[in-house]
Short mmCIF file of C-alpha atoms in Angstrom, two decimals:
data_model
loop_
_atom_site.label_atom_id
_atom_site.label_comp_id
_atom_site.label_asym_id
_atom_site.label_seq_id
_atom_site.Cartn_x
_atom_site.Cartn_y
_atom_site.Cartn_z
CA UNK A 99 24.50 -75.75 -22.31
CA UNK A 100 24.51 -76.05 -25.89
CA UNK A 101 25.72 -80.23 -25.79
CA UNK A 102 26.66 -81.00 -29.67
CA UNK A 103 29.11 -82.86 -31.83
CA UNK A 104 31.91 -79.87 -31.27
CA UNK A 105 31.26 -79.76 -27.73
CA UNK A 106 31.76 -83.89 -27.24
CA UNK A 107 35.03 -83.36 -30.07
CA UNK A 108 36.36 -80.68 -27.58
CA UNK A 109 36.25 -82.77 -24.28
CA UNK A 110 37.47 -86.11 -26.46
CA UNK A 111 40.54 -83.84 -27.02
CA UNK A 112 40.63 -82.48 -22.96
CA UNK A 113 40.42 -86.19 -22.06
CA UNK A 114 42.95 -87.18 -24.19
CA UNK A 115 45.65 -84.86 -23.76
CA UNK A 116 44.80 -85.18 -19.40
CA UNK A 117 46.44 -88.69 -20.12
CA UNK A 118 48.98 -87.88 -22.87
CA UNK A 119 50.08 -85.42 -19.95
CA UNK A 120 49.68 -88.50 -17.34
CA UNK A 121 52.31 -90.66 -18.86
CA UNK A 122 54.58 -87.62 -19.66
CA UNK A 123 54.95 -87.00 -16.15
CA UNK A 124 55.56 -90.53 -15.04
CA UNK A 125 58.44 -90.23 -17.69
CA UNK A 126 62.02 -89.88 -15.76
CA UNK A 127 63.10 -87.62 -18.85
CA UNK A 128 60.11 -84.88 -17.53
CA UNK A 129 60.72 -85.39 -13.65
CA UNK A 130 64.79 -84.23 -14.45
CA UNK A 131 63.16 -80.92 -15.73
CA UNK A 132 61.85 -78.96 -12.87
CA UNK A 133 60.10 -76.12 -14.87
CA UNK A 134 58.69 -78.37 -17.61
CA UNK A 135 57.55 -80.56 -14.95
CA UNK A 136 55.88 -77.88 -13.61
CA UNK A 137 54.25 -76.25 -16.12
CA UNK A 138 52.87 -79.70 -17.01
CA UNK A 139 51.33 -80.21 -13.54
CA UNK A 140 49.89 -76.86 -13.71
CA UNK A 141 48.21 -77.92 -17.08
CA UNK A 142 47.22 -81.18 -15.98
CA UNK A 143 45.53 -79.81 -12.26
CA UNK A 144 43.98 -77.57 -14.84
CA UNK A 145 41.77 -80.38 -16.83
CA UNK A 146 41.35 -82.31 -13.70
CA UNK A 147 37.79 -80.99 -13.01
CA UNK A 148 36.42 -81.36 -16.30
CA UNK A 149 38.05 -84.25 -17.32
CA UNK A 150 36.18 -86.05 -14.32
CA UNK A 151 33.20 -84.74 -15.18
CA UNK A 152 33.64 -85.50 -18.58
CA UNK A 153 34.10 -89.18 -17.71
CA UNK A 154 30.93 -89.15 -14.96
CA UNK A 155 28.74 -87.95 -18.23
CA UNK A 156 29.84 -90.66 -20.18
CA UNK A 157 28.68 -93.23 -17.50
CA UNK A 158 25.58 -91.84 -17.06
CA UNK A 159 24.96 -91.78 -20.76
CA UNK A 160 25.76 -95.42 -20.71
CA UNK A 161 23.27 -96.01 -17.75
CA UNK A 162 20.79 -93.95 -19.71
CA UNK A 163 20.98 -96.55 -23.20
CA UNK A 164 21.04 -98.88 -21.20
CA UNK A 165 17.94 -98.01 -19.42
CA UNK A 166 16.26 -96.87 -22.42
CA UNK A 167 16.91 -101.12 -23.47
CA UNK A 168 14.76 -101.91 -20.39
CA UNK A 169 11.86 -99.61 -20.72
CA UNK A 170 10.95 -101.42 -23.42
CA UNK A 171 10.92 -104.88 -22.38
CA UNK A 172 7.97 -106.54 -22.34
CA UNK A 173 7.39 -107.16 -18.11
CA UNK A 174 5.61 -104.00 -16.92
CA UNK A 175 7.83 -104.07 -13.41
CA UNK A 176 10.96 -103.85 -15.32
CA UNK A 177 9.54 -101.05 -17.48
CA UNK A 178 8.56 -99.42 -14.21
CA UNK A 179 11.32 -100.21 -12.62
CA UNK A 180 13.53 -98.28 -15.92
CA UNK A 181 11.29 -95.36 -16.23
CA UNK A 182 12.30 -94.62 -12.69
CA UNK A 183 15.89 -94.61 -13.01
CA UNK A 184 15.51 -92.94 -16.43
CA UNK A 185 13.97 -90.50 -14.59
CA UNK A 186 16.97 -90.04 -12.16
CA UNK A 187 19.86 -90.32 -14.80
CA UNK A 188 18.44 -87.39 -17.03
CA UNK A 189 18.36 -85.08 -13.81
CA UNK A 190 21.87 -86.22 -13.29
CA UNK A 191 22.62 -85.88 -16.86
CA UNK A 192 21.52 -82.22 -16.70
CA UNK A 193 23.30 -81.69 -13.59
CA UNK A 194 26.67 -82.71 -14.98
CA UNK A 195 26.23 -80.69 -18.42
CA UNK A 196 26.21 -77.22 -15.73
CA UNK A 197 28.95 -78.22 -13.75
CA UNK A 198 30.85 -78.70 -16.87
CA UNK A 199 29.47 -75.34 -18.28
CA UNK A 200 30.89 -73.95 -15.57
CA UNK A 201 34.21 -75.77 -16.03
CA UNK A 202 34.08 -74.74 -19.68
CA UNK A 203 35.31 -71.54 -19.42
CA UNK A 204 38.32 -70.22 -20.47
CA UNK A 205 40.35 -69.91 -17.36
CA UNK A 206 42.13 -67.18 -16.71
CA UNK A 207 45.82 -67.97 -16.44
CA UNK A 208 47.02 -65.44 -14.35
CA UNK A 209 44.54 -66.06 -11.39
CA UNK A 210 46.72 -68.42 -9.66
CA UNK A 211 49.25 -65.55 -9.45
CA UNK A 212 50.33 -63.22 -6.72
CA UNK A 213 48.50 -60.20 -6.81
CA UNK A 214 50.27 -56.52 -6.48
CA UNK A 215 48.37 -53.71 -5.82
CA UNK A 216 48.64 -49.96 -5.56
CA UNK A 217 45.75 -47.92 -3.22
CA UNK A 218 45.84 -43.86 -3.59
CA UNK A 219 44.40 -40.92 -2.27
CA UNK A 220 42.69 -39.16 -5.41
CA UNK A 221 39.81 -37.15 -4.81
CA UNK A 222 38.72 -35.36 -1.33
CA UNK A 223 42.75 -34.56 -0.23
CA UNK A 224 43.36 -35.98 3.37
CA UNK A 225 40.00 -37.78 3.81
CA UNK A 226 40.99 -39.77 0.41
CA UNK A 227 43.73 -40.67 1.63
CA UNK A 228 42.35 -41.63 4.92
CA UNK A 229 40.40 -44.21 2.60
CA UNK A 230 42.89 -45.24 1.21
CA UNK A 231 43.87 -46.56 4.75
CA UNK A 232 40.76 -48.05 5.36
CA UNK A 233 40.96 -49.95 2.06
CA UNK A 234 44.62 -51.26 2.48
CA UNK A 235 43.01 -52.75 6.34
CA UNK A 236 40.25 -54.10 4.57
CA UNK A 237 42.49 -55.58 2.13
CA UNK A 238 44.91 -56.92 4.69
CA UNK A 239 42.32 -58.36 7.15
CA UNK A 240 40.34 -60.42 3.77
CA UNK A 241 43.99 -61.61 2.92
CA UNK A 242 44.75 -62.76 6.29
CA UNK A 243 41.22 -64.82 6.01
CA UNK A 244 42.53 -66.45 2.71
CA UNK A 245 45.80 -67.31 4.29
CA UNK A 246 47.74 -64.88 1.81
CA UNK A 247 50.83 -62.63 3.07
CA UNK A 248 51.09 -58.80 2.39
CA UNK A 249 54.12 -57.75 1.99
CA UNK A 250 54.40 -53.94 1.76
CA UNK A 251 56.81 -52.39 -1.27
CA UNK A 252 56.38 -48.90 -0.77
CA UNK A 253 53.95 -46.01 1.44
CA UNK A 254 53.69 -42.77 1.28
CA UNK A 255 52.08 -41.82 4.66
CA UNK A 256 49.75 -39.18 4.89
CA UNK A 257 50.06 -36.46 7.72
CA UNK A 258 46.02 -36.95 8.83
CA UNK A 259 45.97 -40.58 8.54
CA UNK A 260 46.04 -43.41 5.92
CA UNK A 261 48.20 -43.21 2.53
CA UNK A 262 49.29 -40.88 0.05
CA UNK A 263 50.07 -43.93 -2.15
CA UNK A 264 50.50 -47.81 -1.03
CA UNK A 265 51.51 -50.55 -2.88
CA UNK A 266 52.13 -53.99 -1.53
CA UNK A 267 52.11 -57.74 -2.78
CA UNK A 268 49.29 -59.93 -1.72
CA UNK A 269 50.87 -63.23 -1.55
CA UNK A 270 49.23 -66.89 -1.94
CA UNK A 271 47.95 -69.27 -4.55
CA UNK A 272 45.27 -67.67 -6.22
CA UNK A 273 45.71 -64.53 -4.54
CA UNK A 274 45.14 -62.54 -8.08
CA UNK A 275 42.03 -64.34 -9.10
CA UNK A 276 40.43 -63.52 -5.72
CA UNK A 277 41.33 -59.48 -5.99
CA UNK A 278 41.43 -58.68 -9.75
CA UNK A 279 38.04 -57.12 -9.37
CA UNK A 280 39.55 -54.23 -7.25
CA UNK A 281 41.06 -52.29 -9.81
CA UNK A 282 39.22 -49.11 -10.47
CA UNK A 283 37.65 -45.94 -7.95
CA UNK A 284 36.25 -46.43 -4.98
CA UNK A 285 34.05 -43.99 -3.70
CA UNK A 286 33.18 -43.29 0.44
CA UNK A 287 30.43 -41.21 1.66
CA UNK A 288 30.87 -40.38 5.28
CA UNK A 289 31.29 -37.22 7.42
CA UNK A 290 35.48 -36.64 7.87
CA UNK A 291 36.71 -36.61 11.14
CA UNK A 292 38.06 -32.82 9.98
CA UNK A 293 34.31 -31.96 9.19
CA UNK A 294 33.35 -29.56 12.46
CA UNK A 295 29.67 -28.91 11.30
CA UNK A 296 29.20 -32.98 10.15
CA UNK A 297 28.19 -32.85 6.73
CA UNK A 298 28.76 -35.92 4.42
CA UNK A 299 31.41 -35.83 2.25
CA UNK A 300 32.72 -38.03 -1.16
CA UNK A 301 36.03 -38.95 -1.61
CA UNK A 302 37.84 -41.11 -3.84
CA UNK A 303 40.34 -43.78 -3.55
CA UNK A 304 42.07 -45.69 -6.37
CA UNK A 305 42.92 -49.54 -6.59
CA UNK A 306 44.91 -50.98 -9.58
CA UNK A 307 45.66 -55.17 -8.82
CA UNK A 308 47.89 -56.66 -11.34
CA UNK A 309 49.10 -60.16 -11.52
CA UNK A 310 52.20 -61.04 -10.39
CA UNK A 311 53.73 -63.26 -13.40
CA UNK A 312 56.34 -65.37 -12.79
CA UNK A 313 57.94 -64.85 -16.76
CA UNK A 314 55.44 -62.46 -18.42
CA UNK A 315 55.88 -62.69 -22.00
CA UNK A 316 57.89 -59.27 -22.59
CA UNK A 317 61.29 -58.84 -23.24
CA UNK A 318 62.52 -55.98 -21.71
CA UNK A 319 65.57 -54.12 -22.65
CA UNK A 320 68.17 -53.00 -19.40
CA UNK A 321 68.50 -49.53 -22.06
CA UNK A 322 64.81 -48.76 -21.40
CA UNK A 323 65.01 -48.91 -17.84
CA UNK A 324 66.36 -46.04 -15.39
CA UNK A 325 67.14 -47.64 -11.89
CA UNK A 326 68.61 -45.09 -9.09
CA UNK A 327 68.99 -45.80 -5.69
CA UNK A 328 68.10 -43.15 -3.12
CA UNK A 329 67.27 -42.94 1.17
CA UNK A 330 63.96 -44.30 2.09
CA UNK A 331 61.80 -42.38 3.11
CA UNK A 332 58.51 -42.37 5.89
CA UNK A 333 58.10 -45.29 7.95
CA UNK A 334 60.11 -48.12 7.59
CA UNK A 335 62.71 -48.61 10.29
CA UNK A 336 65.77 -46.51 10.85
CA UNK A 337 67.79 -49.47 8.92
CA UNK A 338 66.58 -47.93 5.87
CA UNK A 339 66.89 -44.52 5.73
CA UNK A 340 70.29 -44.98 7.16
CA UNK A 341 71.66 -45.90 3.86
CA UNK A 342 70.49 -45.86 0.56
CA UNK A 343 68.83 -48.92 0.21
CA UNK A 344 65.50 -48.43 -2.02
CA UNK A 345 65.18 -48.36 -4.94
CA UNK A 346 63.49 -46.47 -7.88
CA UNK A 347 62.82 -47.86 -11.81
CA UNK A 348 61.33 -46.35 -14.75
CA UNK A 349 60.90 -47.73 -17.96
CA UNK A 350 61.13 -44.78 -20.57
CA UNK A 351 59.34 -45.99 -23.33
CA UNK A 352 56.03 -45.57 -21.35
CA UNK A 353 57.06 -43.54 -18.14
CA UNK A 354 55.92 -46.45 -16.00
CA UNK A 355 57.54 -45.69 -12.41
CA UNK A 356 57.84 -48.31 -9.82
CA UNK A 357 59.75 -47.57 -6.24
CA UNK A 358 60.34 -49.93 -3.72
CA UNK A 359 62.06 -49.03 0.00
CA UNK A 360 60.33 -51.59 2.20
CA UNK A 361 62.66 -54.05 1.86
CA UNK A 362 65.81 -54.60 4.35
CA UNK A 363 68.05 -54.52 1.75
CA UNK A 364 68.78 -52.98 -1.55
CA UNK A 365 69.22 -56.04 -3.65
CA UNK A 366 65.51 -57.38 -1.73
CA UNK A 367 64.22 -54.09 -3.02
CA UNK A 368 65.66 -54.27 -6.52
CA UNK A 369 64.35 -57.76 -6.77
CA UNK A 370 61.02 -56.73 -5.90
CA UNK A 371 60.73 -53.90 -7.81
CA UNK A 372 62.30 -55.50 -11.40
CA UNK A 373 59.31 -57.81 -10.64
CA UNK A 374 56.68 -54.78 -10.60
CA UNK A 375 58.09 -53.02 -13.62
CA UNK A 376 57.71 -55.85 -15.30
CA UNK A 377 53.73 -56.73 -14.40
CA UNK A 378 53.01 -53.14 -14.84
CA UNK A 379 55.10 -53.34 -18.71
CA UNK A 380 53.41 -56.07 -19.72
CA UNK A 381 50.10 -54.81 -18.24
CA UNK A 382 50.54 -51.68 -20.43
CA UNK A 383 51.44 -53.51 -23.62
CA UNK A 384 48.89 -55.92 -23.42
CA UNK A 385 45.99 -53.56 -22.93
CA UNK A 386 47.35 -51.61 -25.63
CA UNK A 387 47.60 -54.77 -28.33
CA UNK A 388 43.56 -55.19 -26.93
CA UNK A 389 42.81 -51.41 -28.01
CA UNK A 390 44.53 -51.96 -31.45
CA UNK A 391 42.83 -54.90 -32.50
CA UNK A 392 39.51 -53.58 -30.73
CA UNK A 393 38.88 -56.23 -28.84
CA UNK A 394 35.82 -56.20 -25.92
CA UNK A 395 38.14 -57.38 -23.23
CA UNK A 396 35.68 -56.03 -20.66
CA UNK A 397 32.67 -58.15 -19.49
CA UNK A 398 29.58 -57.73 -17.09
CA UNK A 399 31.91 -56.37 -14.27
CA UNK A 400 34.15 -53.47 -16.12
CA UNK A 401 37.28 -53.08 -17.51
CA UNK A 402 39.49 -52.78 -14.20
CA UNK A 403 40.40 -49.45 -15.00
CA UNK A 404 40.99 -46.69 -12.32
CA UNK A 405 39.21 -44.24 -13.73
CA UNK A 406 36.19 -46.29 -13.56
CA UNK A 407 33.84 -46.24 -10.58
CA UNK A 408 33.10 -49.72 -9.20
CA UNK A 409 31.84 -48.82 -5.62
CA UNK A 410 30.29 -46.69 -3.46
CA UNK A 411 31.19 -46.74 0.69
CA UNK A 412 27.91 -45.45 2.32
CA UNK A 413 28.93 -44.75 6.27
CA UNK A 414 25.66 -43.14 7.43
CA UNK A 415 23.66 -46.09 6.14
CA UNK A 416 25.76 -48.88 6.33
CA UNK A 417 25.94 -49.41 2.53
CA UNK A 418 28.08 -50.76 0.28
CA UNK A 419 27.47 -50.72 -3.29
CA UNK A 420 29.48 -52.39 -6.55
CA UNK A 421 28.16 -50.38 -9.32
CA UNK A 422 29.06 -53.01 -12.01
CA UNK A 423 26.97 -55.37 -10.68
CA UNK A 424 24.11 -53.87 -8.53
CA UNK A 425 25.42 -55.56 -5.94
CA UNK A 426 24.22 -53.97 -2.18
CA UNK A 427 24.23 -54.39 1.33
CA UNK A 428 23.75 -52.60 4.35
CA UNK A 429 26.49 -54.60 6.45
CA UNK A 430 29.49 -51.83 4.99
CA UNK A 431 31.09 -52.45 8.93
CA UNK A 432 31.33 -56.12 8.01
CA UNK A 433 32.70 -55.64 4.94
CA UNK A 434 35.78 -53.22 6.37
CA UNK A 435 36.36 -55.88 8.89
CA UNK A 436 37.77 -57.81 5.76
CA UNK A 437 34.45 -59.92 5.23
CA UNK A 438 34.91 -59.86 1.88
CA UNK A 439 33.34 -62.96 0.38
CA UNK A 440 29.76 -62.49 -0.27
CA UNK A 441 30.89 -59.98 -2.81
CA UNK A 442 33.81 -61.19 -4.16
CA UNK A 443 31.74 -64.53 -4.76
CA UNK A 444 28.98 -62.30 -6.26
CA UNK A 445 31.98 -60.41 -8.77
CA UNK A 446 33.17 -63.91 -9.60
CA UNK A 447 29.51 -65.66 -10.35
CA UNK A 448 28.46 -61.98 -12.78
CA UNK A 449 32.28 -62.30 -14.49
CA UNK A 450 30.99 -66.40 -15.39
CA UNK A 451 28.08 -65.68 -16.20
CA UNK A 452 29.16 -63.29 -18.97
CA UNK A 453 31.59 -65.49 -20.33
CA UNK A 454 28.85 -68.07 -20.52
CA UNK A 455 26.64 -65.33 -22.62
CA UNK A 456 29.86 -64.38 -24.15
CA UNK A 457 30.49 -68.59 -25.34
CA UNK A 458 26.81 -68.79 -26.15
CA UNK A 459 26.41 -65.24 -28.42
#
């Protein structure tokens, strides 16, 4: 970590604001205002970790001068004696300088957010979207792990098996930051269970994840929006398709569809899907404002998009493979089971890393 005079200005200014933020909330005048109050907290749970760390370094550089006094006193035990715990406060020293270049990075704010997502069948016809199945279980079973919800919005059941097109909300505090690395194709490699002679076949499956903001920063205009209502249809209880309780938006200016019918009630599904149109709006808008000012938003581990491939399902050997990371295993069972970490830890470390490179260039 590069440790210099800009480096010690920026964390004098973390520090300083972590207590300017400190008395502000111990003011009545902030605790009267819920959403202020909030957004403070958010900010100040946010310099928490490297404001601590912060203060820990300046310690030990205290300890350090101090000990540097005492190595050069004249009694060859207390010399001894301050070489040694030199010794031990520079390790430390070094220590605290990665945790904070860890800490460092620009966090993204949206990770704390719900996450929706939207699995398809693409390529391959009914064994796609028997995938796409198999994805939405492994999905469910890694979010039950977390301690997140799923709450469906909308399926399209497939006649063989598995999905057509699913989208659902995975619910819980930093539900987002733990499956923004889905978005994209995912490929599977296995013989279909309509295969009579057993040969291996690829299909594809697509993911898109988008946070779940609470007010995205997008105004957008009730005249751009088409909202019908309409019978749901599939699975979903006989509640549903009894009357016409889901509900279907599009926002013209970019075509954006969103339909939601899972809900018990029409205003539940309206809710929900005004919610959607606006993450997938803002989505589009703010990927387009990147491509106009041509700005490398990707790093180490893609852009997100769908049509990129990001992994490979390997059935006859067990294998699962991120592309973006030559990331592999043989334990591809485990991993459909929801056992998820090992390489959504691995996706995580690759994405710091290359903002480190990316802070360092």
């Amino acid at each position: 970590m590069n440790y210099d005079d800009k480096m010690r200005a920026r964390l004098d200014a973390m520090k300083e604001r972590y207590h300017q933020i400190n008395d502000q909330l111990m003011d009545t005048g902030f605790m009267s205002d819920a959403k202020k109050y909030a957004k403070l907290s958010k900010e100040q749970s946010m310099l928490d970790a490297p404001v601590s760390e912060y203060e820990k370094l300046l310690a030990n550089e205290a300890a350090i001068e101090e000990a540097n006094l005492l190595a050069e006193d004249k009694d060859p035990d207390i010399v001894a004696m301050a070489k040694g715990e030199l010794a031990e406060l520079n390790a430390e020293h070094q220590a605290i300088l990665d945790r904070l270049e860890v800490l460092l990075i620009p966090k993204d704010p949206d990770d704390d957010c719900d996450a929706i997502m939207e699995i398809r069948g693409a390529v391959g016809g009914d064994e796609a979207n028997i995938f796409a199945g198999d994805l939405f279980r492994m999905y469910s079973k890694y979010a039950e792990s977390k301690g997140f919800r799923i709450s469906v919005m909308d399926a399209s059941e497939s006649e063989a098996g598995g999905f057509a097109l699913i989208s659902f909300i995975v619910k819980g505090n930093g539900a987002y930051g733990q499956m923004k690395f889905e978005s994209g194709s995912h490929r599977v490699q296995r013989v279909p269970k309509t295969e009579s002679q057993g040969r291996v076949h690829t299909s594809v499956a697509t993911v898109l994840c988008l946070p779940d903001i609470e007010d995205p920063d997008i105004e957008i205009d009730e005249k751009d929006l088409s909202i019908e209502k309409h019978h749901a249809t599939g699975a979903g209880g006989q509640h549903i398709n009894k009357t016409e309780s889901a509900i279907r938006i599009v926002h013209i200016p970019t075509g954006i569809t969103v339909n939601c019918q899972e809900g018990r009630s029409q205003m539940e599904n309206r809710e929900t899907a005004m919610r959607t149109i606006k993450a997938r709006v803002y989505d589009y808008y703010k990927k387009k404002q990147e491509e106009e000012k041509h700005e490398k938003t990707q790093s180490l581990i893609g852009t997100g998009m769908r049509a990129e491939k990001i992994r490979t399902y390997n059935y006859p050997q067990n294998r699962v493979t991120d592309h973006r990371i030559g990331w592999t295993v043989n334990q591809l069972d485990r991993i459909m089971e929801g056992k998820m970490d090992d390489l959504i830890a691995a996706l995580q470390e690759a994405d710091q890393k290359a903002k480190i490179a990316g802070e360092n260039a």
